[in-house]
Amino acid sequence: MLSAGSWGAEMAASETSGGRRVGVIGGGIVGLCAALWLQRDGHRVFLVEPGMPGEGASFGNAGCLNGSSVTPMAMPGIIKQVPRWLMDPVGPLALRWQYLPKILPYLVRFVRSATPEKVRAEARAMRPLVGPTVPLMRELAKIAGAEELIHQRGHLYVYRSAEALAKDGFAWALRRENGVEVDEFDADELRQLEPTLSREYVRGVLVRENGHTSNPFGLVSAFVELFRRQGGEIVQARALGFRLDGRRLTAVATDRGDEAADAAVVCAGAYSKPLASSLGDRVPLETERGYHLMIRDPEVMPRIPTADADGKFVATPMETGLRFAGTVELAGLDAPPDWRRSRILLAQGRRMLPGLAREYAEERISVWMGHRPATPDSLPVIGSSRASPDVIYAFGHGHVGMTAAPMTGKIVAELVSGRPASIDIAPFAATRFG
Ligand SMILES: Cc1cc2nc3c(=O)[nH]c(=O)nc-3n(C[C@H](O)[C@H](O)[C@H](O)COP(=O)(O)OP(=O)(O)OC[C@H]3O[C@@H](n4cnc5c(N)ncnc54)[C@H](O)[C@@H]3O)c2cc1C
């Protein structure tokens, strides 16, 4: 593991070596992690971002750095649960019906990937990507002077019945098979561990290796500052495509003109699809829209980030208050937010933490919607593009982009620098979609 000192020394050594001029497209957590690792390798890096870095999906997520997140969304048997979720107005899944024709091919792939064999292979592929999240993120945060934003208190999953826990048996078996250690708690033990929780919960599973950031946007912003201090350049523009000379990249095309580049990394989150298809890679990327609701100065707050396993939302203690985040809405990139989805989180959160007030003045509440960049098999797209070895993909991290970002950034730097990736990235190839 690199120490802050050795990172600094390598930075200083590599500044003189020149490296390649690399354009990182997208200023979310994935783009920033990639940019920092690339700088460490001595490359001259510019970040192409049309808005404020960190204001995409990386802004309002639950902040969990869960190395245990190896299970895909499409688990065996999910198809049986979908109708119940869709019929339930406060359920964890919503679909705007006018979007159905557009998303149908994606859903077909999603359902087809939900076999036990595929899910096992996906979990095996994910573990090395997400497993080292806490030490890697802490390392980056330390160099950026933001180590206080990284915590390792574990992640707690809570259940309202022993049967509900048993229903998740396959998911827990998969995590265990991949080296995740867990502690199970009964109702009394749960009460002692997290006294703020409702007595409705009678089973808990704690994953001690997991961590969280108490301010996702603050973390990205600290990385942006470090990136600038290390000579990084921010180009405020939207990337439109690539200029190639045969298979070699010569420039990133943007709405503000061309930026000369020897290599480029596509980290535009849920907006990466047209960039990949301009290089001949047809990736079925979708947005799984998610929401959060925050309470400033809450009466109670769990110490450990806690997931209601049934409701599929997380309560995370943040620097700025208590954040309830979760739910999936399938409605595409352009539909306006449906803020009722955030309000549902408040009702469910109150049920989880009965010590919260019955009513809140609007000024103590804030809501947010963001686009998870999702693939049908829940694996990200990481690796070279079909058209050029100089354009590297790093998008599609779905529900685990915060978690997977530091290892993804490391892999990106390895590929751009011509070294083998430190983990097996074959399962993440864009070509898996045909
Ligand atoms: C409710 C919710 C809760 C979540 N909770 C967690 C969690 O607890 N743990 C976890 O690991 N993950 C979580 N996630 C997922 C995580 O937030 C995402 O996977 C992650 O933020 C994706 O990061 P990104 O850098 O790929 O994308 P983004 O943060 O969306 O960044 C992409 C950037 O690209 C820019 N861009 C778009 N188009 C272009 C273009 N053409 N040219 C240049 N730039 C462009 C955008 O402006 C944006 O800034 C959650 C997501 C949601 C919605």
PDB file of C-alpha atoms and ligand atoms in Angstrom, residues 24-32 47-66 69 130 133 155 211-212 216 220 235 237-241 252-254 266-272 274-275 288-292 314 316 318 323-327 345 368-373 394-405, ligand 1:
ATOM      1  CA  VAL A  24     -10.547  12.601 -18.253  1.00  0.00           C
ATOM      2  CA  ILE A  25     -14.167  13.067 -19.315  1.00  0.00           C
ATOM      3  CA  GLY A  26     -16.499  13.632 -16.355  1.00  0.00           C
ATOM      4  CA  GLY A  27     -15.816  15.145 -12.949  1.00  0.00           C
ATOM      5  CA  GLY A  28     -17.568  12.662 -10.657  1.00  0.00           C
ATOM      6  CA  ILE A  29     -15.898  10.436  -8.085  1.00  0.00           C
ATOM      7  CA  VAL A  30     -14.740   8.001 -10.801  1.00  0.00           C
ATOM      8  CA  GLY A  31     -13.216  10.761 -12.941  1.00  0.00           C
ATOM      9  CA  LEU A  32     -11.448  12.352  -9.982  1.00  0.00           C
ATOM     10  CA  LEU A  47     -10.618  17.131 -16.794  1.00  0.00           C
ATOM     11  CA  VAL A  48     -13.501  17.838 -19.187  1.00  0.00           C
ATOM     12  CA  GLU A  49     -16.648  18.710 -17.236  1.00  0.00           C
ATOM     13  CA  PRO A  50     -19.523  20.931 -18.367  1.00  0.00           C
ATOM     14  CA  GLY A  51     -20.830  21.666 -14.867  1.00  0.00           C
ATOM     15  CA  MET A  52     -19.392  21.705 -11.358  1.00  0.00           C
ATOM     16  CA  PRO A  53     -17.258  18.623 -10.610  1.00  0.00           C
ATOM     17  CA  GLY A  54     -19.008  16.389  -8.089  1.00  0.00           C
ATOM     18  CA  GLU A  55     -22.536  17.555  -8.800  1.00  0.00           C
ATOM     19  CA  GLY A  56     -23.609  14.396 -10.658  1.00  0.00           C
ATOM     20  CA  ALA A  57     -24.518  11.099  -8.989  1.00  0.00           C
ATOM     21  CA  SER A  58     -21.478  11.563  -6.772  1.00  0.00           C
ATOM     22  CA  PHE A  59     -23.182  14.447  -4.950  1.00  0.00           C
ATOM     23  CA  GLY A  60     -26.070  12.965  -3.049  1.00  0.00           C
ATOM     24  CA  ASN A  61     -25.455   9.243  -2.695  1.00  0.00           C
ATOM     25  CA  ALA A  62     -25.545   7.345   0.579  1.00  0.00           C
ATOM     26  CA  GLY A  63     -21.761   7.611   0.891  1.00  0.00           C
ATOM     27  CA  CYS A  64     -21.250   3.936   1.678  1.00  0.00           C
ATOM     28  CA  LEU A  65     -17.881   2.425   0.902  1.00  0.00           C
ATOM     29  CA  ASN A  66     -19.023  -1.175   1.009  1.00  0.00           C
ATOM     30  CA  SER A  69     -21.191  -4.973  -2.332  1.00  0.00           C
ATOM     31  CA  VAL A 130     -14.804  -3.079  -4.350  1.00  0.00           C
ATOM     32  CA  THR A 133     -12.320   0.524  -1.094  1.00  0.00           C
ATOM     33  CA  HIS A 155     -22.507  -1.277   7.568  1.00  0.00           C
ATOM     34  CA  GLY A 211     -16.921   2.201   5.660  1.00  0.00           C
ATOM     35  CA  HIS A 212     -18.517   5.445   4.548  1.00  0.00           C
ATOM     36  CA  PRO A 216     -19.513  12.625  -0.738  1.00  0.00           C
ATOM     37  CA  VAL A 220     -14.941  14.968  -4.524  1.00  0.00           C
ATOM     38  CA  VAL A 235     -11.765  22.365 -19.164  1.00  0.00           C
ATOM     39  CA  ALA A 237     -16.911  21.851 -21.711  1.00  0.00           C
ATOM     40  CA  ARG A 238     -18.985  18.895 -22.791  1.00  0.00           C
ATOM     41  CA  ALA A 239     -17.106  16.115 -24.573  1.00  0.00           C
ATOM     42  CA  LEU A 240     -18.734  15.219 -27.874  1.00  0.00           C
ATOM     43  CA  GLY A 241     -16.422  12.545 -29.277  1.00  0.00           C
ATOM     44  CA  VAL A 252     -11.047  14.965 -27.453  1.00  0.00           C
ATOM     45  CA  ALA A 253     -13.755  16.873 -29.335  1.00  0.00           C
ATOM     46  CA  THR A 254     -15.797  19.189 -27.094  1.00  0.00           C
ATOM     47  CA  VAL A 266     -14.675   8.102 -20.380  1.00  0.00           C
ATOM     48  CA  CYS A 267     -16.076   8.660 -16.867  1.00  0.00           C
ATOM     49  CA  ALA A 268     -19.258  10.541 -17.726  1.00  0.00           C
ATOM     50  CA  GLY A 269     -21.425   8.315 -15.528  1.00  0.00           C
ATOM     51  CA  ALA A 270     -24.941   7.787 -16.868  1.00  0.00           C
ATOM     52  CA  TYR A 271     -24.098  10.074 -19.822  1.00  0.00           C
ATOM     53  CA  SER A 272     -21.324   7.869 -21.204  1.00  0.00           C
ATOM     54  CA  PRO A 274     -23.114   8.238 -26.752  1.00  0.00           C
ATOM     55  CA  LEU A 275     -19.362   8.619 -26.188  1.00  0.00           C
ATOM     56  CA  GLU A 288     -31.430   3.951 -12.240  1.00  0.00           C
ATOM     57  CA  ARG A 289     -32.625   7.190 -10.758  1.00  0.00           C
ATOM     58  CA  GLY A 290     -32.281   7.425  -6.995  1.00  0.00           C
ATOM     59  CA  TYR A 291     -33.339   9.971  -4.380  1.00  0.00           C
ATOM     60  CA  HIS A 292     -32.272  11.278  -1.051  1.00  0.00           C
ATOM     61  CA  VAL A 314     -29.940   3.518   3.735  1.00  0.00           C
ATOM     62  CA  THR A 316     -26.244   7.498   6.752  1.00  0.00           C
ATOM     63  CA  MET A 318     -23.425  12.781   7.398  1.00  0.00           C
ATOM     64  CA  ARG A 323     -29.352  11.276   4.930  1.00  0.00           C
ATOM     65  CA  PHE A 324     -31.928   8.717   3.795  1.00  0.00           C
ATOM     66  CA  ALA A 325     -31.003   7.530   0.306  1.00  0.00           C
ATOM     67  CA  GLY A 326     -32.182   4.854  -2.039  1.00  0.00           C
ATOM     68  CA  THR A 327     -35.051   3.673  -4.215  1.00  0.00           C
ATOM     69  CA  LEU A 345     -37.905   8.102   2.282  1.00  0.00           C
ATOM     70  CA  TRP A 368     -32.076  15.367  -4.283  1.00  0.00           C
ATOM     71  CA  MET A 369     -32.298  13.072  -7.295  1.00  0.00           C
ATOM     72  CA  GLY A 370     -29.345  11.526  -9.140  1.00  0.00           C
ATOM     73  CA  HIS A 371     -28.611   9.127 -11.990  1.00  0.00           C
ATOM     74  CA  ARG A 372     -26.919   5.826 -11.174  1.00  0.00           C
ATOM     75  CA  PRO A 373     -25.095   4.680 -14.326  1.00  0.00           C
ATOM     76  CA  ALA A 394     -14.575   3.701 -16.695  1.00  0.00           C
ATOM     77  CA  PHE A 395     -18.327   4.039 -16.250  1.00  0.00           C
ATOM     78  CA  GLY A 396     -21.464   2.099 -15.382  1.00  0.00           C
ATOM     79  CA  HIS A 397     -20.788   1.566 -11.672  1.00  0.00           C
ATOM     80  CA  GLY A 398     -24.488   1.603 -10.792  1.00  0.00           C
ATOM     81  CA  HIS A 399     -25.122   1.382  -7.059  1.00  0.00           C
ATOM     82  CA  VAL A 400     -21.458   1.122  -6.096  1.00  0.00           C
ATOM     83  CA  GLY A 401     -19.645   3.960  -7.840  1.00  0.00           C
ATOM     84  CA  MET A 402     -18.338   5.600  -4.668  1.00  0.00           C
ATOM     85  CA  THR A 403     -17.091   2.236  -3.471  1.00  0.00           C
ATOM     86  CA  ALA A 404     -15.487   1.104  -6.718  1.00  0.00           C
ATOM     87  CA  ALA A 405     -14.013   4.472  -7.739  1.00  0.00           C
TER      88      ALA A 405
HETATM   89  C1  LIG B   1     -29.603   7.561  -4.190  1.00  0.00           C
HETATM   90  C2  LIG B   1     -28.246   7.010  -4.500  1.00  0.00           C
HETATM   91  C3  LIG B   1     -27.509   6.398  -3.489  1.00  0.00           C
HETATM   92  C4  LIG B   1     -26.261   5.856  -3.763  1.00  0.00           C
HETATM   93  N1  LIG B   1     -25.523   5.329  -2.749  1.00  0.00           N
HETATM   94  C5  LIG B   1     -24.270   4.842  -3.000  1.00  0.00           C
HETATM   95  C6  LIG B   1     -23.472   4.363  -1.946  1.00  0.00           C
HETATM   96  O1  LIG B   1     -23.862   4.397  -0.778  1.00  0.00           O
HETATM   97  N2  LIG B   1     -22.261   3.830  -2.237  1.00  0.00           N
HETATM   98  C7  LIG B   1     -21.795   3.770  -3.531  1.00  0.00           C
HETATM   99  O2  LIG B   1     -20.704   3.239  -3.741  1.00  0.00           O
HETATM  100  N3  LIG B   1     -22.515   4.285  -4.552  1.00  0.00           N
HETATM  101  C8  LIG B   1     -23.740   4.814  -4.313  1.00  0.00           C
HETATM  102  N4  LIG B   1     -24.488   5.318  -5.333  1.00  0.00           N
HETATM  103  C9  LIG B   1     -23.966   5.232  -6.702  1.00  0.00           C
HETATM  104  C10 LIG B   1     -22.918   6.315  -6.966  1.00  0.00           C
HETATM  105  O3  LIG B   1     -23.407   7.567  -6.547  1.00  0.00           O
HETATM  106  C11 LIG B   1     -22.570   6.359  -8.442  1.00  0.00           C
HETATM  107  O4  LIG B   1     -22.288   5.057  -8.920  1.00  0.00           O
HETATM  108  C12 LIG B   1     -21.345   7.224  -8.671  1.00  0.00           C
HETATM  109  O5  LIG B   1     -21.511   8.485  -8.092  1.00  0.00           O
HETATM  110  C13 LIG B   1     -21.061   7.364 -10.161  1.00  0.00           C
HETATM  111  O6  LIG B   1     -19.951   8.212 -10.277  1.00  0.00           O
HETATM  112  P1  LIG B   1     -19.481   8.715 -11.681  1.00  0.00           P
HETATM  113  O7  LIG B   1     -18.253   9.517 -11.475  1.00  0.00           O
HETATM  114  O8  LIG B   1     -19.422   7.562 -12.635  1.00  0.00           O
HETATM  115  O9  LIG B   1     -20.705   9.609 -12.223  1.00  0.00           O
HETATM  116  P2  LIG B   1     -21.188  11.103 -11.814  1.00  0.00           P
HETATM  117  O10 LIG B   1     -20.914  11.440 -10.397  1.00  0.00           O
HETATM  118  O11 LIG B   1     -22.598  11.220 -12.290  1.00  0.00           O
HETATM  119  O12 LIG B   1     -20.242  11.998 -12.693  1.00  0.00           O
HETATM  120  C14 LIG B   1     -20.328  12.050 -14.098  1.00  0.00           C
HETATM  121  C15 LIG B   1     -19.911  13.444 -14.520  1.00  0.00           C
HETATM  122  O13 LIG B   1     -19.806  13.463 -15.949  1.00  0.00           O
HETATM  123  C16 LIG B   1     -20.242  14.722 -16.394  1.00  0.00           C
HETATM  124  N5  LIG B   1     -20.592  14.581 -17.811  1.00  0.00           N
HETATM  125  C17 LIG B   1     -21.747  14.087 -18.337  1.00  0.00           C
HETATM  126  N6  LIG B   1     -21.667  14.122 -19.684  1.00  0.00           N
HETATM  127  C18 LIG B   1     -20.456  14.636 -20.007  1.00  0.00           C
HETATM  128  C19 LIG B   1     -19.795  14.920 -21.244  1.00  0.00           C
HETATM  129  N7  LIG B   1     -20.368  14.645 -22.423  1.00  0.00           N
HETATM  130  N8  LIG B   1     -18.556  15.497 -21.200  1.00  0.00           N
HETATM  131  C20 LIG B   1     -17.955  15.752 -19.999  1.00  0.00           C
HETATM  132  N9  LIG B   1     -18.537  15.482 -18.803  1.00  0.00           N
HETATM  133  C21 LIG B   1     -19.772  14.929 -18.808  1.00  0.00           C
HETATM  134  C22 LIG B   1     -21.418  15.060 -15.486  1.00  0.00           C
HETATM  135  O14 LIG B   1     -21.651  16.456 -15.479  1.00  0.00           O
HETATM  136  C23 LIG B   1     -20.919  14.518 -14.155  1.00  0.00           C
HETATM  137  O15 LIG B   1     -20.283  15.521 -13.383  1.00  0.00           O
HETATM  138  C24 LIG B   1     -25.745   5.903  -5.086  1.00  0.00           C
HETATM  139  C25 LIG B   1     -26.467   6.549  -6.091  1.00  0.00           C
HETATM  140  C26 LIG B   1     -27.702   7.113  -5.805  1.00  0.00           C
HETATM  141  C27 LIG B   1     -28.441   7.822  -6.895  1.00  0.00           C
END
